[in-house]
CSV table of C-alpha atoms in Angstrom, one decimal:
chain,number,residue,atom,x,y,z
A,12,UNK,CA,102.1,95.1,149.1
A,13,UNK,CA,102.2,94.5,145.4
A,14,UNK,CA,105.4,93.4,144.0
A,15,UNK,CA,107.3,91.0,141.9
A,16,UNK,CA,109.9,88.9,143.8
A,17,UNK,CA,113.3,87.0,142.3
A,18,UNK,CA,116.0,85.0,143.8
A,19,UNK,CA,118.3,84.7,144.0
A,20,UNK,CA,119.7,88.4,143.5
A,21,UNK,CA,123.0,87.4,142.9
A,22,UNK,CA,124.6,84.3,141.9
A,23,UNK,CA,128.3,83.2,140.3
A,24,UNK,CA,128.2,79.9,139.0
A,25,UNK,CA,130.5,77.6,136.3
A,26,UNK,CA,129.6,77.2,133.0
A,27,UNK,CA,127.1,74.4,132.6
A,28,UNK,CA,125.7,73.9,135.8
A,29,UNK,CA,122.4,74.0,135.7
A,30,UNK,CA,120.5,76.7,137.6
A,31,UNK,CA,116.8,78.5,138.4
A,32,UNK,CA,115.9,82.0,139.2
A,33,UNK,CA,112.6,82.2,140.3
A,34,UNK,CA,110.1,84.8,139.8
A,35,UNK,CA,106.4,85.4,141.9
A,36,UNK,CA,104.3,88.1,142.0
A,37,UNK,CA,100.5,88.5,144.3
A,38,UNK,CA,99.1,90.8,142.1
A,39,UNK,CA,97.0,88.1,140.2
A,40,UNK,CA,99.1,89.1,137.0
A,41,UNK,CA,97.9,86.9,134.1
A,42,UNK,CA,101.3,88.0,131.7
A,43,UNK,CA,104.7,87.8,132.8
A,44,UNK,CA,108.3,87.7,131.2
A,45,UNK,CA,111.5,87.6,131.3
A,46,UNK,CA,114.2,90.2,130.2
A,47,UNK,CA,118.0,90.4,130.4
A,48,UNK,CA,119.7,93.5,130.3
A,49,UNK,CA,123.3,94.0,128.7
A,50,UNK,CA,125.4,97.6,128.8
A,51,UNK,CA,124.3,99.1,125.1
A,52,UNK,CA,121.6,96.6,124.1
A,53,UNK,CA,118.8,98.0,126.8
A,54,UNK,CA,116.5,95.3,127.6
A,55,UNK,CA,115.8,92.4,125.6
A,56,UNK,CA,112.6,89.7,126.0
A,57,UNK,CA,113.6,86.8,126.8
A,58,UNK,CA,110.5,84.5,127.2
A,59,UNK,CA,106.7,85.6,128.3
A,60,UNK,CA,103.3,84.2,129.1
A,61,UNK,CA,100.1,85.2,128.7
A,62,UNK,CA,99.2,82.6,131.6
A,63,UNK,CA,98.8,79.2,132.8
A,64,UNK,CA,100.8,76.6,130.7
A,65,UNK,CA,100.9,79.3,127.8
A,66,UNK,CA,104.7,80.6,127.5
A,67,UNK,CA,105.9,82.0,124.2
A,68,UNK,CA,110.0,82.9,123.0
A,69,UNK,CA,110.9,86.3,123.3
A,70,UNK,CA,114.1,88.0,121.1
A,71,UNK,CA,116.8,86.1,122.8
A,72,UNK,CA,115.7,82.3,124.0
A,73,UNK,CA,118.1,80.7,122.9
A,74,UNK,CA,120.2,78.7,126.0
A,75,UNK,CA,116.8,79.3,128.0
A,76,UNK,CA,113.9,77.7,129.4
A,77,UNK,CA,110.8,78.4,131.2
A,78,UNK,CA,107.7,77.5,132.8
A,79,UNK,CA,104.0,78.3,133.9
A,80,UNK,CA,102.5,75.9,136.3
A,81,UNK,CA,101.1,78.8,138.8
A,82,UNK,CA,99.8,81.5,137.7
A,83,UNK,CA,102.0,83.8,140.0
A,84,UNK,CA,105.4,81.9,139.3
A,85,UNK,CA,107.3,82.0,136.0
A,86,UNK,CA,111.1,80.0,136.8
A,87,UNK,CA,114.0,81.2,134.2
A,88,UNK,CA,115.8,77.8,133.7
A,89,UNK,CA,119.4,77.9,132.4
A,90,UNK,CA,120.1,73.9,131.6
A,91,UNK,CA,123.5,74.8,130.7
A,92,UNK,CA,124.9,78.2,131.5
A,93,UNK,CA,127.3,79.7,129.1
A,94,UNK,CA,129.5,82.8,130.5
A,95,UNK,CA,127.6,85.0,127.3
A,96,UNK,CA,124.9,84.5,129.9
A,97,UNK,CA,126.3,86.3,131.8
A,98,UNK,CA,123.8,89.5,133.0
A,99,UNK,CA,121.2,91.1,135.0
A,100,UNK,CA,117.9,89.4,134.1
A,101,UNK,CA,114.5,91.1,135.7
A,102,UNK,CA,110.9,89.2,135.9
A,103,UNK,CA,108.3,91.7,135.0
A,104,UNK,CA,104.0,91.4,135.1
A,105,UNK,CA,100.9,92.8,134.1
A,106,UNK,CA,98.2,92.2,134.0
A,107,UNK,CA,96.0,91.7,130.3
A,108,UNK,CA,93.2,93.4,129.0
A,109,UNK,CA,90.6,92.5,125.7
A,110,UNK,CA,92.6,93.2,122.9
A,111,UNK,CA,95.9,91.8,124.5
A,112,UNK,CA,96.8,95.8,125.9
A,113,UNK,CA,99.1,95.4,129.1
A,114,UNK,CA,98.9,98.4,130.7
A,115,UNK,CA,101.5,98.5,133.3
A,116,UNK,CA,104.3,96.3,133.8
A,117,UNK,CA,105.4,95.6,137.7
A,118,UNK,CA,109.4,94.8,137.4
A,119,UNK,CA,111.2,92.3,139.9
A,120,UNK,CA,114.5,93.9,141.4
A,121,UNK,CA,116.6,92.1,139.0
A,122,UNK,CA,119.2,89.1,139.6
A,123,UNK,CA,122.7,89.6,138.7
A,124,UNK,CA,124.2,86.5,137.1
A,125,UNK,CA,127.5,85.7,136.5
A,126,UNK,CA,129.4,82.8,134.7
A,127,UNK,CA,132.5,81.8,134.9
B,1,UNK,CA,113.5,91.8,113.0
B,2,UNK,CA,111.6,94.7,115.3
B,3,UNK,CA,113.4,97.4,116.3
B,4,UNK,CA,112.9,100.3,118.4
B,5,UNK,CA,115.7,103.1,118.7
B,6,UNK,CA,116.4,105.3,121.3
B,7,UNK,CA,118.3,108.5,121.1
B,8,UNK,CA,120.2,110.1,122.5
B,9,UNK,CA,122.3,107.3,124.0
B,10,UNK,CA,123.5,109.8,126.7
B,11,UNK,CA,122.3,113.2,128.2
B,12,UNK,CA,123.9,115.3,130.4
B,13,UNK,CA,122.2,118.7,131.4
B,14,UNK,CA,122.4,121.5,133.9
B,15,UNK,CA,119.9,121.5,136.7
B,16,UNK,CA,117.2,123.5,135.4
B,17,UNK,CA,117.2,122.8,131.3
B,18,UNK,CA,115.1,120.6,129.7
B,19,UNK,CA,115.3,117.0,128.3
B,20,UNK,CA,113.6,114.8,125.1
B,21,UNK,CA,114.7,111.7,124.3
B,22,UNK,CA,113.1,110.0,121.2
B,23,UNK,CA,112.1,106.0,120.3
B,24,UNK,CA,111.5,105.1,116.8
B,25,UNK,CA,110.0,102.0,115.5
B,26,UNK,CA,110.4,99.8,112.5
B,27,UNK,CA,107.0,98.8,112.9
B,28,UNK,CA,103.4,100.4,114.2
B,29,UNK,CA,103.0,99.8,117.9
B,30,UNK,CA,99.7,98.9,119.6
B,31,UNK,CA,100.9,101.0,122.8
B,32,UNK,CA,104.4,102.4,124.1
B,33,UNK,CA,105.2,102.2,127.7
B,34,UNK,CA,108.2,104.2,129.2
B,35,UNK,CA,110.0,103.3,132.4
B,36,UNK,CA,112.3,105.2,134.4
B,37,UNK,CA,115.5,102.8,136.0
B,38,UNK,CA,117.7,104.8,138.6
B,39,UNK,CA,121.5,103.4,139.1
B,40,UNK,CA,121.1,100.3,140.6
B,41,UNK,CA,117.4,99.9,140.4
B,42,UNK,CA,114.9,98.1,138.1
B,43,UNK,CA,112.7,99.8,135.6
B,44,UNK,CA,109.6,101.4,137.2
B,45,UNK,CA,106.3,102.3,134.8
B,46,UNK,CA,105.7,105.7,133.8
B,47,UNK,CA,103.1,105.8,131.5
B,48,UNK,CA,101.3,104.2,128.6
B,49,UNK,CA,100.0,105.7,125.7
B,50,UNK,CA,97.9,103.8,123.1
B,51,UNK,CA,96.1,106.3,120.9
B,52,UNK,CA,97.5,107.9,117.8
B,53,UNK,CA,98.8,111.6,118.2
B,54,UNK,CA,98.1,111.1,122.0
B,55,UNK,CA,99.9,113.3,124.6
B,56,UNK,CA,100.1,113.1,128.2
B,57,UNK,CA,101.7,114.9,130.9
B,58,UNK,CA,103.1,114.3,134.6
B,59,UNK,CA,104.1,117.3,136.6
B,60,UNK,CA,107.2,118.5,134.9
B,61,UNK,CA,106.8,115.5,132.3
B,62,UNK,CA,105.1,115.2,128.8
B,63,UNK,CA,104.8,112.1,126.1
B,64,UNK,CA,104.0,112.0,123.0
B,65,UNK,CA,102.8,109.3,120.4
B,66,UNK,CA,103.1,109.9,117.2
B,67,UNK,CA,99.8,109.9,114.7
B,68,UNK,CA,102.0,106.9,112.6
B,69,UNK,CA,101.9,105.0,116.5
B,70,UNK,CA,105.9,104.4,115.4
B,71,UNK,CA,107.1,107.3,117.3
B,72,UNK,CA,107.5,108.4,121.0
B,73,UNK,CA,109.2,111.1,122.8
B,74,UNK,CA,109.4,111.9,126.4
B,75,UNK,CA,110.3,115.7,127.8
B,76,UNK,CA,111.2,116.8,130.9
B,77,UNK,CA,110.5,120.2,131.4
B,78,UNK,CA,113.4,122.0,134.1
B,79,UNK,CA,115.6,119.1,135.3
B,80,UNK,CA,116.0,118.4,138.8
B,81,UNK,CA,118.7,116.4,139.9
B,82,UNK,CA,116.1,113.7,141.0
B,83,UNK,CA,115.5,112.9,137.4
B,84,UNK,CA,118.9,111.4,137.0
B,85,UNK,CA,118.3,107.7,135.5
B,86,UNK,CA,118.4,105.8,132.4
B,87,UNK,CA,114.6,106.3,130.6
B,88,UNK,CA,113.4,103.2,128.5
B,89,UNK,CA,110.7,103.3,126.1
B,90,UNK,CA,109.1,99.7,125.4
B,91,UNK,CA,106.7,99.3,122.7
B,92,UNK,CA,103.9,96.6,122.1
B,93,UNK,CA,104.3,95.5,118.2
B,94,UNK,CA,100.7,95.4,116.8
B,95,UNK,CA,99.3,91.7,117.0
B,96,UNK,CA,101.7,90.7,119.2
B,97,UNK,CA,102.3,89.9,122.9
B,98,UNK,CA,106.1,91.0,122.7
B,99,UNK,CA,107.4,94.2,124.1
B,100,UNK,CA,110.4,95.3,122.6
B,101,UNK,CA,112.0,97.9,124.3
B,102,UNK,CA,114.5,101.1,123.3
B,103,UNK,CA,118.0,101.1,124.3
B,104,UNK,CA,117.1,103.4,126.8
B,105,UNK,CA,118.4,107.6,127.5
B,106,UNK,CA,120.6,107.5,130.4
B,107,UNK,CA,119.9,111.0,132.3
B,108,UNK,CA,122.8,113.0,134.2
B,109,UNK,CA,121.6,116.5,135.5
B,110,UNK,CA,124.3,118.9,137.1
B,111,UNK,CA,123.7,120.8,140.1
């Protein structure tokens, strides 16, 4: 079955330790990303990649970190969790086309992270 | 910076009418995507469109893309109580690689 997996779903954690939510997906994807998603702001890019060792910054980076070492993982690193961090963040991929058109995006179920 | 804008925020109909929300974008857009996120759920693909002026339909629903590729809208033709859900539209920003997406409609149909 196609699909895009996280984990953990749900996680509480203090401000500044550091933590990963993973992301995989089997559909041979070459793009994938990160959003979070706040009440009233919708969702908002956080990182993406086009593939292998190629990762870009979204709209809201900042206090985040990722990488690509496989093309069907993309980690969501928070060195240092802040409690304005504090949100449900969805993995998405697709897979790219000439002319950089993604035609569908495959979403993860979404973790829900909260810091204290 | 890029912006895309959704309205309405909210929508709350009788089973039965119909439904449009709208996105707007500061800039042109190479495609626009719309997703579909029940309560509690994660945002499932629609549709894409990618060429100017392009319409599409699905059963009961039909996009739009305006000819300026800066517009969308999405209408639901007869709500059922099944559409209930928040409706995202995420558009591509020409030469780019980053989707931005709309603040999203949420949906609430009355039986």
């Amino acid at each position: 079955e196609a699909q895009v997996t996280q984990n953990p779903r749900y996680l509480i954690t203090v401000t500044g330790k550091k933590l990963t939510v993973t992301c995989s997906q089997n559909m041979n994807h070459e793009y994938m990303s990160w959003y979070r998603q706040d009440p009233g702001l919708g969702l908002r890019q956080i990182y993406y990649s086009m593939n292998v060792e190629v990762t870009d910054k979204g709209d809201v980076p900042e206090g985040y970190k990722v990488s690509r070492k496989e093309k069907r993982n993309f980690p969501l690193i928070l060195e240092s969790p802040s409690p304005n961090q504090t949100s449900l963040y969805f993995c998405a991929s697709s897979p790219t086309r000439a002319g950089g058109q993604s035609p569908v995006g495959y979403f993860g179920p979404g973790t829900r992270l909260t810091v204290t | 910076g890029q912006q895309v804008m959704q309205i309405p925020q909210y929508q709350h109909v009788q089973e039965g009418e119909d439904f449009t929300t709208y996105c707007n974008s500061s800039t042109t857009l190479s495609n626009i995507q719309w997703y579909k996120q029940r309560p509690g759920g994660h945002p499932v693909f629609l549709i894409q469109l990618v060429k100017s002026g392009e319409v599409k339909k699905q059963k009961r629903l039909t996009f739009q893309f305006g000819e300026a590729k800066k517009n969308s809208s999405l209408h639901i033709t007869a709500t059922q109580t099944t559409d209930v859900g928040t409706y995202f539209c995420a558009g591509l920003a020409s030469g780019t690689y980053k989707y931005i997406f709309g603040t999203g409609t949420r949906l609430k149909v009355l039986a």
